[in-house]
Amino acid sequence: MDLHLDPQQRAFRAEVRQFFKDNLPDRVRQKVIKGGYPEYQDMVDWTRVMHAKGWATPQWPKAHGGTGWSPVELAIFDDESQAAGAPQMLPFGVNMLGPVLYTFGSPEQQQKFLPRIARLDDWWCQGFSEPGAGSDLASLKTTARREGDEFIVNGQKTWTTMAQYANWIFCLVRTDPDSLKPGGKRQEGISFILIDMKTKGITVRPIQTIDGGVEVNEVFFDDVHVPAENLVGQLNKGWDYAKFLLGNERNGIARVGATKEKLRRIRALAQTSQIGAAPMSENHRFMERLTEAEIDLKALEITQWRVLARSAARHGKPDPASSILKIKGSQLQQTATDLAVALAGPYAAVGKSDQSGDNLGPIGPEWAATSAPVYFNYRKVSIYGGSNEIQRNIIAKAILGF
Amino acid sequence: MDFDLNEDQRLLKDTLVRFFKDHYSFEQRKQAMAMSGGWSADIWRQLAELGFTGLLAPEAAGGFNGGHVEAMVAMEAVGEALLVEPLFASALMCGFLLRQCPASAKISDLESAMVSGTARLALAHMEGEAPLNGAHVTTSARHEGGRVLLNGDKTLVLHGDSATHIIVSARHAGTPGAHHGIGLYLVEGDAAGLRRRGFATQDGQRAAELNFNQTPAHVLDAEGYATLAKTIDFGIACICVEAVGAMSALHAMTVDYLKIRKQFGLPIGAFQVLQHRAVDMLVALEQARSLALVAMFAMDDKDAARRHRTVAAAKVQIARSGKFVGEEAIQLHGGIGMTMEYAAGHYFKRLKMIDVQWGDGDHHLVALAEGPSLLEDEAMG
């Protein structure tokens, strides 16, 4: 038993850390650390930098442009990337669709799409959730009807993150309408299909979330013609591919590095930030809450390593213990954003100025203005990626045997 | 990085777990507690025969020469078994302390006797006025006519009622609160002027109040504060691991109970609300396990302040997790969890008493909040 990284892993961590230090533009770093989404062009530029280094799709197999890193190295890379404030590679292409394509896609699909995912030539979004199909995803109703060498798609997807930038969407669609009838097997009538967002009949409507931002959308499909060759794998097997995809989605789900950076920043700001008679670092209640979060995060970091250490023995099969990481990791991300609001105090209230030509500078500390929006925004993390209640169902069934 | 035990450590674990399984059922433990003195001499003898009384002692004394991984393996099993015999107080706490003291013939003899099980040691350190202040030592050690004589009172001495030897912290110089001037002394159990008042603790362990009146003692270490501080950190790490063992057993029996207890025609574990509570208990347990592990490995840390922060962080986590797992386990069991006849309540009691031992969660949290960030201490550096 040994809790230390070996010299090779330490050298790897140092190399990764140095690379981010040397190559990540400070402007982008600041934006990510404050909890904002990087702009479209920032994402493309950063992906190209990572791609040139060979790190844009680290978890893919070497044959498809991956790095061949071990699970431990991948986790070190994720943590360092998050702690550095680097934008995450767009997960919809890199983490979700990529593995589905190199595992189940045709050689043509692999050649056509994988290199473009790695360079962010294509911006993919995910068409899974529907207004009536959230946690109960298998009840989805968007249909794809085969006509000649095309599918005709009708229906609606929702919570489609960054669809406003996307030129492609991968969707779960119902290809066997009988599967929804009483007695039918809902999971067995679903297919996985790739759709060009420029196709006629697609409408994207933005959804403003409670933080005031727009990162999710509704996507409507009205008689959209999709070439049959865009079907991934076999007809009506899409549910299997979706389960595979959601298993992969749990990579890096604990977000230890990102939360660590948030807490570090809060601790540093607490030394100087004063909303009462003394700096917040002298507010015992606040410092105790911060310390409790740090303790929990330290524990989560080890829990993450313990789960990872088992993963080699599982040969890449999703580990239900990663649901523990999702639950605790999301709670801690939310705690960190709440502490930032407490730190900002009354200045958390400041919204966007609506006076045109107002260039008098920020109201209150500059960092305070994003604290409330990020807090509001981060309520999402215990809802997306399989809500924490779904994660509890997974643990109850797969670990506790209920 | 490697979370697996080596072959010797696995064997050690299997041996102890099997021994407890065969000889330390809930009923057998109850019988042990009913014996005079509150524990079973027979169990103690068997633990000695298996070598556990010499877990940390050097090979020269016939010991196992174990380190923190061996201590961890033993304490987890102790937690699962709810052991009341003085293995932790003697073999682990005092065994650890003796190895930090400067070598002497006295210590070698003591270690040999400890290994054989004939000597049972207790550490008498805390004093009534400020039990959690490790430097608040007023018990005095004076040289008189070629002898060292101790005078003063010690409180809450674990297994101090039956120990054959007592290691006592006492002041030969400086004022209460000062780190220097605190020595470590050995007092024989039958020494003149030693009075003991033994009592059972809430969780079925034993402890004693000790009074020293011109009691002759032998010097183990003239300046022992650093050793004491490290030993207490080790003790905290040990009971954190013990708590993990207790939580783990308690969680498992709660999940089993949810599967067999039927109401409304269903096992109550069929209700999602109860499943999710059992899941949250597991999350709390795994978080506690992670930091208990780190606390044990902190015993390697040469930086005493950082070592203590790591141990304190684990104690906070154990407090939070232990309270949650313990209280939820009683609630999910319902009435049966309230009875002395059922093990769940005993695990719960032990977890609560571990919380208050050497500073509860809030005590350590308050201290940590005044120090540097824990995140700067690389967990896995």
Short mmCIF file of N, CA and C in Angstrom, two decimals, chain B residues 81-181:
data_model
loop_
_atom_site.label_atom_id
_atom_site.label_comp_id
_atom_site.label_asym_id
_atom_site.label_seq_id
_atom_site.Cartn_x
_atom_site.Cartn_y
_atom_site.Cartn_z
N ALA B 81 -15.49 -5.55 15.14
CA ALA B 81 -15.79 -6.48 16.23
C ALA B 81 -16.25 -5.77 17.49
N LEU B 82 -16.09 -4.46 17.57
CA LEU B 82 -16.40 -3.69 18.79
C LEU B 82 -15.60 -4.23 19.97
N LEU B 83 -14.33 -4.49 19.74
CA LEU B 83 -13.48 -5.11 20.77
C LEU B 83 -13.40 -4.24 22.03
N VAL B 84 -13.58 -4.87 23.18
CA VAL B 84 -13.44 -4.12 24.44
C VAL B 84 -12.13 -4.43 25.18
N GLU B 85 -11.40 -5.47 24.74
CA GLU B 85 -10.13 -5.79 25.37
C GLU B 85 -9.10 -4.70 25.02
N PRO B 86 -8.03 -4.55 25.86
CA PRO B 86 -7.18 -3.35 25.75
C PRO B 86 -6.13 -3.39 24.64
N LEU B 87 -6.47 -3.95 23.49
CA LEU B 87 -5.50 -4.05 22.40
C LEU B 87 -5.03 -2.68 21.93
N PHE B 88 -5.98 -1.78 21.71
CA PHE B 88 -5.62 -0.44 21.24
C PHE B 88 -4.82 0.31 22.30
N ALA B 89 -5.34 0.31 23.54
CA ALA B 89 -4.70 1.09 24.61
C ALA B 89 -3.27 0.62 24.86
N SER B 90 -3.07 -0.68 24.84
CA SER B 90 -1.76 -1.23 25.19
C SER B 90 -0.87 -1.43 23.95
N ALA B 91 -1.26 -2.36 23.09
CA ALA B 91 -0.37 -2.76 21.99
C ALA B 91 -0.17 -1.64 20.97
N LEU B 92 -1.22 -0.85 20.72
CA LEU B 92 -1.09 0.17 19.68
C LEU B 92 -0.60 1.50 20.25
N MET B 93 -1.39 2.09 21.16
CA MET B 93 -0.98 3.40 21.70
C MET B 93 0.38 3.32 22.40
N CYS B 94 0.48 2.46 23.40
CA CYS B 94 1.72 2.41 24.17
C CYS B 94 2.83 1.75 23.36
N GLY B 95 2.46 0.77 22.52
CA GLY B 95 3.46 0.15 21.65
C GLY B 95 4.08 1.20 20.73
N PHE B 96 3.24 2.07 20.20
CA PHE B 96 3.73 3.15 19.32
C PHE B 96 4.62 4.11 20.09
N LEU B 97 4.16 4.48 21.29
CA LEU B 97 4.91 5.45 22.10
C LEU B 97 6.31 4.92 22.46
N LEU B 98 6.35 3.66 22.86
CA LEU B 98 7.63 3.10 23.28
C LEU B 98 8.65 3.13 22.15
N ARG B 99 8.17 2.97 20.91
CA ARG B 99 9.11 2.94 19.79
C ARG B 99 9.65 4.32 19.47
N GLN B 100 8.99 5.37 19.99
CA GLN B 100 9.51 6.73 19.78
C GLN B 100 10.49 7.13 20.88
N CYS B 101 10.49 6.38 22.01
CA CYS B 101 11.35 6.74 23.14
C CYS B 101 12.79 6.31 22.87
N PRO B 102 13.76 6.98 23.49
CA PRO B 102 15.14 6.55 23.33
C PRO B 102 15.31 5.13 23.86
N ALA B 103 16.07 4.32 23.14
CA ALA B 103 16.21 2.91 23.51
C ALA B 103 16.81 2.76 24.90
N SER B 104 16.31 1.77 25.63
CA SER B 104 16.88 1.48 26.95
C SER B 104 16.52 0.04 27.30
N ALA B 105 17.24 -0.52 28.24
CA ALA B 105 16.97 -1.89 28.67
C ALA B 105 15.56 -1.99 29.23
N LYS B 106 15.16 -0.95 29.94
CA LYS B 106 13.83 -0.92 30.54
C LYS B 106 12.75 -1.09 29.46
N ILE B 107 12.94 -0.34 28.38
CA ILE B 107 11.95 -0.39 27.30
C ILE B 107 11.95 -1.76 26.62
N SER B 108 13.13 -2.33 26.41
CA SER B 108 13.19 -3.66 25.80
C SER B 108 12.44 -4.69 26.65
N ASP B 109 12.66 -4.65 27.95
CA ASP B 109 11.97 -5.59 28.84
C ASP B 109 10.46 -5.40 28.78
N LEU B 110 10.09 -4.13 28.80
CA LEU B 110 8.67 -3.81 28.78
C LEU B 110 8.02 -4.30 27.48
N GLU B 111 8.72 -4.09 26.38
CA GLU B 111 8.19 -4.53 25.09
C GLU B 111 8.04 -6.05 25.04
N SER B 112 9.01 -6.75 25.58
CA SER B 112 8.91 -8.22 25.59
C SER B 112 7.71 -8.67 26.40
N ALA B 113 7.52 -8.03 27.54
CA ALA B 113 6.38 -8.39 28.40
C ALA B 113 5.06 -8.03 27.72
N MET B 114 5.07 -6.94 26.98
CA MET B 114 3.86 -6.52 26.26
C MET B 114 3.54 -7.54 25.16
N VAL B 115 4.56 -7.97 24.44
CA VAL B 115 4.36 -8.94 23.36
C VAL B 115 3.74 -10.23 23.91
N SER B 116 4.25 -10.70 25.05
CA SER B 116 3.76 -11.97 25.59
C SER B 116 2.35 -11.82 26.17
N GLY B 117 1.91 -10.60 26.36
CA GLY B 117 0.56 -10.38 26.89
C GLY B 117 0.54 -10.28 28.41
N THR B 118 1.68 -10.54 29.05
CA THR B 118 1.69 -10.46 30.52
C THR B 118 1.66 -9.01 30.98
N ALA B 119 2.25 -8.11 30.21
CA ALA B 119 2.16 -6.69 30.56
C ALA B 119 1.06 -6.04 29.71
N ARG B 120 0.22 -5.27 30.37
CA ARG B 120 -0.76 -4.45 29.66
C ARG B 120 -0.52 -3.01 30.05
N LEU B 121 -0.29 -2.19 29.04
CA LEU B 121 0.12 -0.81 29.30
C LEU B 121 -1.04 0.16 29.10
N ALA B 122 -0.97 1.27 29.83
CA ALA B 122 -1.95 2.34 29.62
C ALA B 122 -1.21 3.66 29.63
N LEU B 123 -1.70 4.60 28.84
CA LEU B 123 -1.08 5.93 28.79
C LEU B 123 -1.92 6.89 29.62
N ALA B 124 -1.29 7.49 30.65
CA ALA B 124 -1.98 8.45 31.50
C ALA B 124 -1.44 9.84 31.18
N HIS B 125 -2.23 10.60 30.46
CA HIS B 125 -1.74 11.91 30.02
C HIS B 125 -2.70 13.05 30.32
N MET B 126 -3.96 12.87 30.01
CA MET B 126 -4.91 13.98 30.15
C MET B 126 -5.11 14.38 31.61
N GLU B 127 -5.31 15.66 31.82
CA GLU B 127 -5.60 16.16 33.16
C GLU B 127 -6.91 16.94 33.14
N GLY B 128 -7.57 16.95 34.28
CA GLY B 128 -8.94 17.42 34.37
C GLY B 128 -9.19 18.86 33.95
N GLU B 129 -8.23 19.73 34.21
CA GLU B 129 -8.49 21.15 33.95
C GLU B 129 -8.58 21.47 32.46
N ALA B 130 -7.79 20.74 31.65
CA ALA B 130 -7.79 21.01 30.21
C ALA B 130 -7.43 19.72 29.47
N PRO B 131 -8.36 18.74 29.46
CA PRO B 131 -8.01 17.43 28.92
C PRO B 131 -7.57 17.45 27.45
N LEU B 132 -8.02 18.45 26.68
CA LEU B 132 -7.67 18.44 25.27
C LEU B 132 -6.42 19.27 24.97
N ASN B 133 -5.87 19.91 26.00
CA ASN B 133 -4.63 20.65 25.79
C ASN B 133 -3.45 19.75 26.15
N GLY B 134 -2.78 19.25 25.12
CA GLY B 134 -1.74 18.24 25.31
C GLY B 134 -0.56 18.72 26.13
N ALA B 135 -0.37 20.04 26.24
CA ALA B 135 0.77 20.56 27.00
C ALA B 135 0.38 20.96 28.42
N HIS B 136 -0.92 20.82 28.73
CA HIS B 136 -1.37 21.18 30.07
C HIS B 136 -1.08 20.01 31.01
N VAL B 137 0.17 19.95 31.46
CA VAL B 137 0.60 18.87 32.36
C VAL B 137 1.03 19.52 33.67
N THR B 138 0.32 19.20 34.76
CA THR B 138 0.70 19.74 36.07
C THR B 138 1.23 18.64 37.00
N THR B 139 0.93 17.40 36.67
CA THR B 139 1.50 16.29 37.46
C THR B 139 3.00 16.48 37.50
N SER B 140 3.57 16.39 38.70
CA SER B 140 5.00 16.73 38.83
C SER B 140 5.86 15.48 38.94
N ALA B 141 7.08 15.61 38.44
CA ALA B 141 8.09 14.56 38.59
C ALA B 141 9.28 15.20 39.29
N ARG B 142 9.59 14.66 40.49
CA ARG B 142 10.71 15.24 41.24
C ARG B 142 11.73 14.17 41.58
N HIS B 143 13.00 14.53 41.43
CA HIS B 143 14.08 13.63 41.85
C HIS B 143 14.30 13.81 43.34
N GLU B 144 14.15 12.72 44.07
CA GLU B 144 14.38 12.78 45.52
C GLU B 144 15.16 11.55 45.95
N GLY B 145 16.36 11.76 46.43
CA GLY B 145 17.18 10.65 46.95
C GLY B 145 17.39 9.56 45.93
N GLY B 146 17.73 9.95 44.68
CA GLY B 146 18.03 8.94 43.67
C GLY B 146 16.79 8.31 43.06
N ARG B 147 15.61 8.73 43.51
CA ARG B 147 14.38 8.20 42.93
C ARG B 147 13.61 9.34 42.25
N VAL B 148 12.72 8.94 41.31
CA VAL B 148 11.79 9.92 40.74
C VAL B 148 10.43 9.66 41.36
N LEU B 149 9.81 10.72 41.89
CA LEU B 149 8.50 10.57 42.51
C LEU B 149 7.48 11.45 41.77
N LEU B 150 6.31 10.84 41.49
CA LEU B 150 5.25 11.56 40.79
C LEU B 150 4.16 11.99 41.77
N ASN B 151 3.62 13.20 41.52
CA ASN B 151 2.47 13.67 42.29
C ASN B 151 1.48 14.35 41.36
N GLY B 152 0.23 13.95 41.46
CA GLY B 152 -0.78 14.61 40.64
C GLY B 152 -1.90 13.65 40.24
N ASP B 153 -2.81 14.17 39.38
CA ASP B 153 -3.98 13.39 38.96
C ASP B 153 -4.04 13.30 37.43
N LYS B 154 -4.44 12.13 36.95
CA LYS B 154 -4.67 11.94 35.52
C LYS B 154 -6.10 11.48 35.33
N THR B 155 -6.70 11.90 34.22
CA THR B 155 -8.11 11.59 34.01
C THR B 155 -8.32 10.78 32.72
N LEU B 156 -9.41 10.04 32.69
CA LEU B 156 -9.84 9.31 31.50
C LEU B 156 -8.72 8.46 30.90
N VAL B 157 -8.06 7.69 31.76
CA VAL B 157 -6.96 6.85 31.30
C VAL B 157 -7.54 5.54 30.76
N LEU B 158 -7.42 5.34 29.45
CA LEU B 158 -8.00 4.16 28.80
C LEU B 158 -7.40 2.88 29.39
N HIS B 159 -8.25 2.02 29.90
CA HIS B 159 -7.84 0.75 30.52
C HIS B 159 -6.84 0.96 31.65
N GLY B 160 -6.89 2.16 32.24
CA GLY B 160 -6.00 2.45 33.36
C GLY B 160 -6.34 1.68 34.62
N ASP B 161 -7.55 1.11 34.68
CA ASP B 161 -7.95 0.37 35.89
C ASP B 161 -7.22 -0.95 36.02
N SER B 162 -6.91 -1.58 34.89
CA SER B 162 -6.34 -2.94 34.97
C SER B 162 -4.92 -3.04 34.43
N ALA B 163 -4.36 -1.91 33.97
CA ALA B 163 -3.03 -1.97 33.35
C ALA B 163 -1.98 -2.42 34.37
N THR B 164 -1.04 -3.24 33.90
CA THR B 164 0.06 -3.66 34.78
C THR B 164 1.15 -2.59 34.85
N HIS B 165 1.19 -1.74 33.82
CA HIS B 165 2.17 -0.66 33.78
C HIS B 165 1.49 0.59 33.23
N ILE B 166 1.88 1.74 33.79
CA ILE B 166 1.26 2.98 33.32
C ILE B 166 2.36 3.94 32.87
N ILE B 167 2.19 4.44 31.66
CA ILE B 167 3.12 5.46 31.16
C ILE B 167 2.48 6.82 31.47
N VAL B 168 3.21 7.63 32.21
CA VAL B 168 2.64 8.88 32.73
C VAL B 168 3.42 10.07 32.19
N SER B 169 2.71 11.08 31.73
CA SER B 169 3.38 12.33 31.40
C SER B 169 3.42 13.18 32.67
N ALA B 170 4.59 13.74 32.95
CA ALA B 170 4.69 14.56 34.17
C ALA B 170 5.73 15.65 33.93
N ARG B 171 5.56 16.72 34.68
CA ARG B 171 6.39 17.90 34.45
C ARG B 171 7.54 17.96 35.45
N HIS B 172 8.75 18.11 34.90
CA HIS B 172 9.90 18.30 35.78
C HIS B 172 10.44 19.71 35.65
N ALA B 173 9.93 20.47 34.70
CA ALA B 173 10.34 21.86 34.53
C ALA B 173 9.27 22.61 33.76
N GLY B 174 9.31 23.94 33.83
CA GLY B 174 8.38 24.75 33.05
C GLY B 174 7.01 24.83 33.71
N THR B 175 6.15 25.66 33.07
CA THR B 175 4.82 25.87 33.62
C THR B 175 3.79 25.15 32.75
N PRO B 176 2.62 24.89 33.31
CA PRO B 176 1.59 24.20 32.52
C PRO B 176 1.36 24.90 31.18
N GLY B 177 1.36 24.15 30.11
CA GLY B 177 1.21 24.73 28.78
C GLY B 177 2.51 24.73 28.00
N ALA B 178 3.64 24.73 28.73
CA ALA B 178 4.93 24.72 28.04
C ALA B 178 5.22 23.32 27.49
N HIS B 179 5.82 23.29 26.29
CA HIS B 179 6.13 21.99 25.69
C HIS B 179 7.36 21.36 26.35
N HIS B 180 8.29 22.19 26.73
CA HIS B 180 9.50 21.61 27.33
C HIS B 180 9.21 21.31 28.80
N GLY B 181 9.99 20.38 29.33
CA GLY B 181 9.82 20.04 30.75
C GLY B 181 8.81 18.95 31.00
#
